[in-house]
CSV table of C-alpha atoms in Angstrom, one decimal:
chain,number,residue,atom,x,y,z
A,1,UNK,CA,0.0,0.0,0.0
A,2,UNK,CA,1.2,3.5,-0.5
A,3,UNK,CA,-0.8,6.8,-0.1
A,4,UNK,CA,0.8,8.5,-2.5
A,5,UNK,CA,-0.6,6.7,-4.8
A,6,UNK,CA,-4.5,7.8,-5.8
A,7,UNK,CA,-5.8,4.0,-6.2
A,8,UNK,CA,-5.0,3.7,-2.4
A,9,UNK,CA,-5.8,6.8,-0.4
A,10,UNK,CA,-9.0,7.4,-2.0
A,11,UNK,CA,-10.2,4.3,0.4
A,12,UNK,CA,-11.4,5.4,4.3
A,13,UNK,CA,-9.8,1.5,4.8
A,14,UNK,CA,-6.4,2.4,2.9
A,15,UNK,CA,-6.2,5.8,5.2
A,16,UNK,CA,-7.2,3.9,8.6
A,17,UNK,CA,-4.5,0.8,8.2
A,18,UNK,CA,-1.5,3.6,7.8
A,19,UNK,CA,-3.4,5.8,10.5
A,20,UNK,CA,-2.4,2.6,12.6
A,21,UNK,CA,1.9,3.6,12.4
A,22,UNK,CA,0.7,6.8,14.4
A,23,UNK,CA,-1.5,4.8,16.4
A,24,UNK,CA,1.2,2.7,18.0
A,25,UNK,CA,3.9,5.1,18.2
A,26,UNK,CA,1.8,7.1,20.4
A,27,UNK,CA,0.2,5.1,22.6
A,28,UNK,CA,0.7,5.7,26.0
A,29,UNK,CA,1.4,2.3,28.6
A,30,UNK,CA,1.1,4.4,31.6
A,31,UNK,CA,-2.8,4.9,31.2
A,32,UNK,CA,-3.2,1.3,32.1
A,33,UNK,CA,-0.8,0.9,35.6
A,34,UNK,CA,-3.8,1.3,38.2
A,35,UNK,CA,-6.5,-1.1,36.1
A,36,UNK,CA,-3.1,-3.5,36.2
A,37,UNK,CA,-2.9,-3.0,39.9
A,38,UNK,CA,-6.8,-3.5,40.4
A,39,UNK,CA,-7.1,-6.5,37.4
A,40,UNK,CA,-4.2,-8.2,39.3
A,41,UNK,CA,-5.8,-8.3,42.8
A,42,UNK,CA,-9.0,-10.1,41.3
A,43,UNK,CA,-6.5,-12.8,39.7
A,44,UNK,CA,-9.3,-13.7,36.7
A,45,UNK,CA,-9.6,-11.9,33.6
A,46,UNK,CA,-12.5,-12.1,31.3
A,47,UNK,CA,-12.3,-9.7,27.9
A,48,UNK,CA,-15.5,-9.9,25.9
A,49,UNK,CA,-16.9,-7.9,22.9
A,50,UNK,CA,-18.1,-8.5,19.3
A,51,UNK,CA,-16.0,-9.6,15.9
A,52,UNK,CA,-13.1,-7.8,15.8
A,53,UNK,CA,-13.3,-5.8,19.1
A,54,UNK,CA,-12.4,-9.4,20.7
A,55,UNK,CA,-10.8,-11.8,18.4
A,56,UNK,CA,-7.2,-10.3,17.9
A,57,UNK,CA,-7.3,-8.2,21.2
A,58,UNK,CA,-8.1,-11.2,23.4
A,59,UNK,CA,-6.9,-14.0,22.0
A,60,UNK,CA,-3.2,-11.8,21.6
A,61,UNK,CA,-3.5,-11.1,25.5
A,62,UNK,CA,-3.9,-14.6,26.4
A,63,UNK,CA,-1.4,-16.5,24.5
A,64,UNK,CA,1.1,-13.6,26.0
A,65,UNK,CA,-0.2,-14.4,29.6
A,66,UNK,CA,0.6,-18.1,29.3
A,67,UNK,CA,3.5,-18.2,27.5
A,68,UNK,CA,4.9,-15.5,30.1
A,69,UNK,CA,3.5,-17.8,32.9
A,70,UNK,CA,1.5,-15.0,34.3
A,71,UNK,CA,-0.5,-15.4,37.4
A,72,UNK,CA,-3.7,-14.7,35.9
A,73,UNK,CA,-6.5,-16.6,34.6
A,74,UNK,CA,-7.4,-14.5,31.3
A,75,UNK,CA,-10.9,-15.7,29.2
A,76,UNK,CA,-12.5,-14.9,26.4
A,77,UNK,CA,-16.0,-15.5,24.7
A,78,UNK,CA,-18.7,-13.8,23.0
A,79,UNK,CA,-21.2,-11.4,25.0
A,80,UNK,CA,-24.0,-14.2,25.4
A,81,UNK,CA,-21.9,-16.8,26.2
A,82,UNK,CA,-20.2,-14.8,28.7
A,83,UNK,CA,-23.7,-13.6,30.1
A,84,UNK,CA,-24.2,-17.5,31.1
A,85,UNK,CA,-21.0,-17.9,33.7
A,86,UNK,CA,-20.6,-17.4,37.2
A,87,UNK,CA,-18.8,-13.8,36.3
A,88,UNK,CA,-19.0,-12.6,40.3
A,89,UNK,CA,-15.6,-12.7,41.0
A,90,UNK,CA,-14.0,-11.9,37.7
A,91,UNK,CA,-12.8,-8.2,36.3
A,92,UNK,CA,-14.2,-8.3,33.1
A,93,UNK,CA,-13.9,-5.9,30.1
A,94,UNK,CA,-16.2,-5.1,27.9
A,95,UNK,CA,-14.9,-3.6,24.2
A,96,UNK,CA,-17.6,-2.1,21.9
A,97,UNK,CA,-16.0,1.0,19.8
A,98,UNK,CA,-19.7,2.3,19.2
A,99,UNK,CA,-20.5,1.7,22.6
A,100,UNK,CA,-23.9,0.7,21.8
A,101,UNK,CA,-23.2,-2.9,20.9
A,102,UNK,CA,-26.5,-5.0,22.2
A,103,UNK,CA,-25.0,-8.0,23.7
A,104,UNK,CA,-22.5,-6.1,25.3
A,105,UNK,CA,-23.8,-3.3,26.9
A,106,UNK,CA,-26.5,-6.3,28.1
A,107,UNK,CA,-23.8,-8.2,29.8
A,108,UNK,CA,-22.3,-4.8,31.6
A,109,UNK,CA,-25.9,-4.3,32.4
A,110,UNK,CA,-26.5,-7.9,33.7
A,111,UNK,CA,-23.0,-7.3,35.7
A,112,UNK,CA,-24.2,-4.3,37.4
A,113,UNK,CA,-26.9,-6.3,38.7
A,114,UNK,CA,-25.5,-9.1,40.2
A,115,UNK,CA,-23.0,-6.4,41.8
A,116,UNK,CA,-19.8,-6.9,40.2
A,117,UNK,CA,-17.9,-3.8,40.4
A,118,UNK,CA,-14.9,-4.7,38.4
A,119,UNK,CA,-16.8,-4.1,35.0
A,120,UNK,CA,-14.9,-1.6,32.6
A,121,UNK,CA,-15.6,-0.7,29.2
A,122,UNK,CA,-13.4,0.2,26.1
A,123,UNK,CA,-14.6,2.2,23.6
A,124,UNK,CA,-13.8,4.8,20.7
A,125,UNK,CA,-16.6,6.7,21.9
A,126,UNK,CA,-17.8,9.1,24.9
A,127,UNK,CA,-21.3,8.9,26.3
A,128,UNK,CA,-22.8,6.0,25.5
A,129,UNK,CA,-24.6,2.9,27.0
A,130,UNK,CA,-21.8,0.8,27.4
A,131,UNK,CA,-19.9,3.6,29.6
A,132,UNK,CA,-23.1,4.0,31.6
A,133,UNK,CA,-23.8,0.3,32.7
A,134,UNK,CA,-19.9,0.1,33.4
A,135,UNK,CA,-18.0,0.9,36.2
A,136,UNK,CA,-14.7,3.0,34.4
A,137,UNK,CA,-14.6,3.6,31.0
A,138,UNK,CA,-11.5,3.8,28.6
A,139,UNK,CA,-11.5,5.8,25.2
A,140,UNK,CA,-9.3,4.6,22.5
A,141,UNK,CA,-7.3,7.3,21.0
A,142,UNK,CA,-7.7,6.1,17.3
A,143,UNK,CA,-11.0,7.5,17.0
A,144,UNK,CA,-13.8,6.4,15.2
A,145,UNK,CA,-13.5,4.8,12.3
A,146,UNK,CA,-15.2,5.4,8.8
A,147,UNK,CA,-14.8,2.1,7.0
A,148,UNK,CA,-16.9,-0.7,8.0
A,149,UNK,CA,-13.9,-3.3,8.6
A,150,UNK,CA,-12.4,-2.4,11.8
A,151,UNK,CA,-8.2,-1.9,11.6
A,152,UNK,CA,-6.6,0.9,13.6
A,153,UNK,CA,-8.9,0.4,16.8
A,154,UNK,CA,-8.1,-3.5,16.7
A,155,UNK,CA,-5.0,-3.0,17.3
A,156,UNK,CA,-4.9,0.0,19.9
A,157,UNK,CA,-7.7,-2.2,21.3
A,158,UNK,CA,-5.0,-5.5,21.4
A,159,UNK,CA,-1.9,-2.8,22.7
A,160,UNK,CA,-4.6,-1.3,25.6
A,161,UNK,CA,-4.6,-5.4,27.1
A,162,UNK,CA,-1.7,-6.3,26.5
A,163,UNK,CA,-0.6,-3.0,28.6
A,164,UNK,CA,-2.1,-4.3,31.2
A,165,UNK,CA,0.4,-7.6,31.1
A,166,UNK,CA,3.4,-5.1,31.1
A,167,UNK,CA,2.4,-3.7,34.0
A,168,UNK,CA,1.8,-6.7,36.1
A,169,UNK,CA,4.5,-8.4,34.7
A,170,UNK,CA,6.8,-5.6,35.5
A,171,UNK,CA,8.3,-4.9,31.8
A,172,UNK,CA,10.3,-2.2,30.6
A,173,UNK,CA,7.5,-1.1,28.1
A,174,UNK,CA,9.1,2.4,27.4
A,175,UNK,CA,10.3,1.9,24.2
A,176,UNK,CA,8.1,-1.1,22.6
A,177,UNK,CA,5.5,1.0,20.5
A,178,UNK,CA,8.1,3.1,19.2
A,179,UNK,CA,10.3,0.5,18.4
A,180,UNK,CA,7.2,-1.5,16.7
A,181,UNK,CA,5.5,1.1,14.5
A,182,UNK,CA,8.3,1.3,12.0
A,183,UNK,CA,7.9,-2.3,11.3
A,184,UNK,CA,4.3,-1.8,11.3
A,185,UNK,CA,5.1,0.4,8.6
A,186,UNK,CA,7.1,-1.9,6.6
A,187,UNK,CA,4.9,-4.4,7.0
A,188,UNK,CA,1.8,-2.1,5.8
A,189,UNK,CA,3.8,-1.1,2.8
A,190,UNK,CA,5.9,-3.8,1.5
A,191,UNK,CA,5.3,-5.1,-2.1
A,192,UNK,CA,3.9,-8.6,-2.3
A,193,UNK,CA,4.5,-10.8,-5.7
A,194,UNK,CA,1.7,-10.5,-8.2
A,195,UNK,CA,1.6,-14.0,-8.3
A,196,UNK,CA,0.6,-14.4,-4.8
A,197,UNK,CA,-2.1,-11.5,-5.5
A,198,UNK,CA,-3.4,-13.2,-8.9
A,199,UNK,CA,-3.3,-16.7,-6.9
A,200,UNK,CA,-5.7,-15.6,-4.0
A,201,UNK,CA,-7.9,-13.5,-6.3
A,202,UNK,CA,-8.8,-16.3,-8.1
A,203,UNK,CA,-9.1,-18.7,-4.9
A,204,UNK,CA,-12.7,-20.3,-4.3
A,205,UNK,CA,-11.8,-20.0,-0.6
A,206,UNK,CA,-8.9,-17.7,1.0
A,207,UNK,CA,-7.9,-20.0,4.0
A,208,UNK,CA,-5.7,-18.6,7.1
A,209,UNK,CA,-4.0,-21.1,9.2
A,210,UNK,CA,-1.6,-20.5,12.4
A,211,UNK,CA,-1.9,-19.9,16.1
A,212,UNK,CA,-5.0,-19.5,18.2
A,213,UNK,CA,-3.1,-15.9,18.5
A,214,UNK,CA,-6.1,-13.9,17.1
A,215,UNK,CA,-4.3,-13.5,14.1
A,216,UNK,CA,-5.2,-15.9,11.9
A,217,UNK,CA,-8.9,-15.6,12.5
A,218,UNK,CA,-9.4,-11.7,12.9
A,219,UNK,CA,-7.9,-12.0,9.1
A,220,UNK,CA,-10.4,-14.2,8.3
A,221,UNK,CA,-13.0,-11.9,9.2
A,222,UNK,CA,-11.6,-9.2,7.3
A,223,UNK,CA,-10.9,-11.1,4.3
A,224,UNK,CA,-14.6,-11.8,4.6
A,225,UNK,CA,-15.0,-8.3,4.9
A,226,UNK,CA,-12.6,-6.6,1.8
A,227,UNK,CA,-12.0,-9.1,-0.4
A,228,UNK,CA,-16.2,-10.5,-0.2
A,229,UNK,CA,-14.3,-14.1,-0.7
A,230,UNK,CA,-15.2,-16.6,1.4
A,231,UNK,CA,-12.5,-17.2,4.1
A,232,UNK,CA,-11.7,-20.1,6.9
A,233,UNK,CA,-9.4,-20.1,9.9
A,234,UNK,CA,-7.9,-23.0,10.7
A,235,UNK,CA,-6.1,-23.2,14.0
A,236,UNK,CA,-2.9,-25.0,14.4
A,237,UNK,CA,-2.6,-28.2,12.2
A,238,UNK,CA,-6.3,-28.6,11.7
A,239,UNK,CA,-5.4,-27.8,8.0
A,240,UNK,CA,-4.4,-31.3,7.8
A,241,UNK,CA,-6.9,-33.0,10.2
A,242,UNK,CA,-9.7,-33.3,8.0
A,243,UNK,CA,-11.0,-30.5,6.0
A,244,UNK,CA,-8.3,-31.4,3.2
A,245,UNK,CA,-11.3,-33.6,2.0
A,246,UNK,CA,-12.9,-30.5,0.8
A,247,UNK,CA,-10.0,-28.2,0.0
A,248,UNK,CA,-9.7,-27.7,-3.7
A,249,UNK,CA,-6.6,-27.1,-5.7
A,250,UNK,CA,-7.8,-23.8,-6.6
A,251,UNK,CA,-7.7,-22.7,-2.7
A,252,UNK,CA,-4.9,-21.0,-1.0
A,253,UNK,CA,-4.0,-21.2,2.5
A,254,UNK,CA,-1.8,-18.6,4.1
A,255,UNK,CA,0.2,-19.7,6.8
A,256,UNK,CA,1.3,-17.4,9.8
A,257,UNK,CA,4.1,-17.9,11.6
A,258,UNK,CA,4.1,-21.6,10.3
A,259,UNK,CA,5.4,-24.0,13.5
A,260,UNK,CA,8.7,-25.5,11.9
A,261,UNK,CA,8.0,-29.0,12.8
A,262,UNK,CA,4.7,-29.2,11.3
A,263,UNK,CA,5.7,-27.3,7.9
A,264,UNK,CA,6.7,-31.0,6.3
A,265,UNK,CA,3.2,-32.0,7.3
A,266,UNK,CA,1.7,-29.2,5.5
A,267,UNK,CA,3.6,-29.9,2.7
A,268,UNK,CA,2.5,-33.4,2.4
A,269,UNK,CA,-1.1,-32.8,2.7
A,270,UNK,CA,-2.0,-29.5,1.0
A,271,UNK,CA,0.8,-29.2,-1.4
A,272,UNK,CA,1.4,-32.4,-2.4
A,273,UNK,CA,-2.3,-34.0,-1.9
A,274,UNK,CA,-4.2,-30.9,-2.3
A,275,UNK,CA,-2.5,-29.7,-4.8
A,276,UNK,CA,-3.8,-25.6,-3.9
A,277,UNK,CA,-1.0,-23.2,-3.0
A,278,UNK,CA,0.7,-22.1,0.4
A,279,UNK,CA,2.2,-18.9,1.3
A,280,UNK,CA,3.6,-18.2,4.6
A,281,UNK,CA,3.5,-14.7,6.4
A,282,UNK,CA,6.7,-15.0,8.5
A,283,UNK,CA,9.7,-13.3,10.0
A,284,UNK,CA,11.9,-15.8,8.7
A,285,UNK,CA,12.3,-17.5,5.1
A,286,UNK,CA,10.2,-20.4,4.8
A,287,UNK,CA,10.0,-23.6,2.2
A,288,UNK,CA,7.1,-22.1,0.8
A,289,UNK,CA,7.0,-18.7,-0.8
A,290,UNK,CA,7.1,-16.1,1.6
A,291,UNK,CA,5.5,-13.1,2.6
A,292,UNK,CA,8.5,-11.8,5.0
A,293,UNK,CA,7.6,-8.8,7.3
A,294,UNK,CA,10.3,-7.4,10.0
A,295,UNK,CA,11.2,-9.3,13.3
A,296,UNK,CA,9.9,-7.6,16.0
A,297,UNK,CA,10.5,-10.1,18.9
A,298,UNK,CA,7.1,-10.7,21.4
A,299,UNK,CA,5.1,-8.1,19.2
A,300,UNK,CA,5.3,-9.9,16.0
A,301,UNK,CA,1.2,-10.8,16.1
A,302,UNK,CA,0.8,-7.2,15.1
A,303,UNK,CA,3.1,-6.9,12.3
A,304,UNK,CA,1.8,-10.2,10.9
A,305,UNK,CA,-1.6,-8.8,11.4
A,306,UNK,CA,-0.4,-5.9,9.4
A,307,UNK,CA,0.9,-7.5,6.2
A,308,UNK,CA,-2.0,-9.4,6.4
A,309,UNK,CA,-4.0,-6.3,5.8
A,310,UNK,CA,-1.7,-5.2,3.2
A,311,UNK,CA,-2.3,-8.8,1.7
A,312,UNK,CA,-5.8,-8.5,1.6
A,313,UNK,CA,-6.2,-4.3,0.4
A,314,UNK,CA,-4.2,-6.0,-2.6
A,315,UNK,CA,-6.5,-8.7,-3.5
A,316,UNK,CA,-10.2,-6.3,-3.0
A,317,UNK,CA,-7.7,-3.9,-5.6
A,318,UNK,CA,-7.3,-6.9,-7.7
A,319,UNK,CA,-11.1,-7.8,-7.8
A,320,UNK,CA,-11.8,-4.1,-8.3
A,321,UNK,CA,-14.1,-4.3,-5.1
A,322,UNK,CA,-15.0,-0.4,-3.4
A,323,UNK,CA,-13.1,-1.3,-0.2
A,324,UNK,CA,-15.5,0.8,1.7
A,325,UNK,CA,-18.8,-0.1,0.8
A,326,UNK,CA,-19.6,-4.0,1.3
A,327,UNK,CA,-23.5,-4.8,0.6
A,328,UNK,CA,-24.5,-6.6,3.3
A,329,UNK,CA,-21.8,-6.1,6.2
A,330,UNK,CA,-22.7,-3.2,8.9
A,331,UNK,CA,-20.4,-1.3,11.4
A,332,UNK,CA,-22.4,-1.7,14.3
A,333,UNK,CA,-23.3,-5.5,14.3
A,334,UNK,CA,-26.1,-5.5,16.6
A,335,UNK,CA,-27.2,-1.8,18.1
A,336,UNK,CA,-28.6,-1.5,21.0
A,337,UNK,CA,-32.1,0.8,20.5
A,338,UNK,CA,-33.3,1.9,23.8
């Protein structure tokens, strides 16, 4: 992607994903060192929401709280799920950038009632339902967003939790957004191979595959979203537990991250026996062809995430798709209408 260039910044999309360097390089850890203080006392951690206001955020703060071996139970799950469990003793957050989402600000309303007063909301906005049924409300500094698929706030959304890990797991945090953006950057901007382009544009089904990081899956959505392909996420190696009976040769699947000792596997089954194509999205070559972003050590989620969006602006371009205008897809899933 490159704004200078007309076929790009004309999008709302386009303009948001590169809002997202500014984003990072000026986001401020400090904001979240007394929620750490009060999150840590409770010891359980539930972060809820809709769609992309959970996937990516969430599932990012978990995987970083068990592989640092945190002492804190973190959970995730949709608004109505969530809305069935014993949630008494738990801080939970609640992330809706409207602030009007209906099966969130039900479940801050529902938590209000039982008497839970470690209920906080994060939103883009001021003023609105969520923030009123909640106990302390955040603002995300990204502000609101024009196009329907969500970019910059997922990923002030994912840096705003995983602040809170910094905190209680007392690290040095001064210099990690300015020292990310830049790859954020390159990772928004690099070129990628027509041939990968021309491959997923002519895909039947644009398939993601990797850790149960957020990653993966919140590109699934999007691709969903921009490219109005249908998409998959398949988590770890179910890519080769099964759904290869359906997989066509005319699929792609990209690969994030791709685990070292399962790359031969994926070989075997979806190259070889599939016949379709794989691309990794990586810090690192790969044996297949590679999509190679910066390495930026514990944060590399969000500059996979990034390219990812690159990736995808790419193929809608391809398809000659209006990036900000699907048909059927709305920026406020469900609204609350009092």
């Amino acid at each position: 992607m490159n704004l200078k260039e007309e076929k790009y910044s004309k999008f709302a999309l386009v303009r948001e994903m590169m809002d997202t360097i500014d984003v990072v390089s000026n986001f401020n850890p400090k904001q979240t060192k007394d929620i750490a203080k009060k999150i840590e006392s409770t010891g359980k951690l539930l972060l809820t929401g809709e769609g992309s206001s959970r996937i990516f955020p969430a599932k990012n703060a978990i995987r970083k709280a068990l592989t640092w071996g945190l002492d804190l139970g973190i959970s995730t799950d949709g608004s109505r799920q969530s809305a069935q469990y014993d949630l008494a003793e738990f801080a939970v957050f609640c992330a809706s950038n409207s602030g009007r989402t209906k099966e969130v600000v039900l479940l801050a309303k529902m938590l209000a009632e039982i008497g839970n007063e470690n209920r906080f909301c994060l939103s883009a906005n001021q003023g609105t339902l969520l923030e009123e049924a909640c106990n302390e409300t955040f603002i995300l500094t990204c502000g609101w967003e024009q196009a329907v698929a969500a970019t910059k706030s997922v990923i002030e959304q994912a840096l705003f939790y995983e602040s809170i890990l910094w905190h209680i797991n007392n690290k040095n945090s001064s210099v990690i957004c300015s020292e990310l953006a830049p790859k954020i950057e390159k990772a928004l901007t690099l070129p990628i191979e027509s041939s990968i382009i021309e491959a997923a544009a002519k895909a039947s089904t644009i398939y993601f595959a990797g850790y149960n990081d957020g990653v993966a899956e919140e590109l699934t959505l999007k691709t969903n979203e921009i490219t109005r392909k249908k998409s998959d996420f398949l988590e770890g190696t179910y890519a080769v537990h099964g759904i290869e009976e359906v997989m066509d040769k005319n699929d792609i699947v990209f690969v994030i991250d791709p685990i070292d000792e399962e790359i031969e596997k994926f070989q075997d089954v979806l190259v070889k026996g599939v016949g379709l194509t794989v691309i990794a999205i990586a810090d690192r070559d790969t044996p297949f062809t590679t999509i190679r972003v910066p390495d930026a050590g514990d944060m590399n989620p969000y500059v996979y995430l990034s390219a990812g969006w690159n990736l995808l602006v790419e193929i809608g371009l391809a398809l000659n798709i209006n990036l900000d205008k699907p048909e059927r897809a709305r920026k406020v899933g469900n609204e609350f209408i009092v």
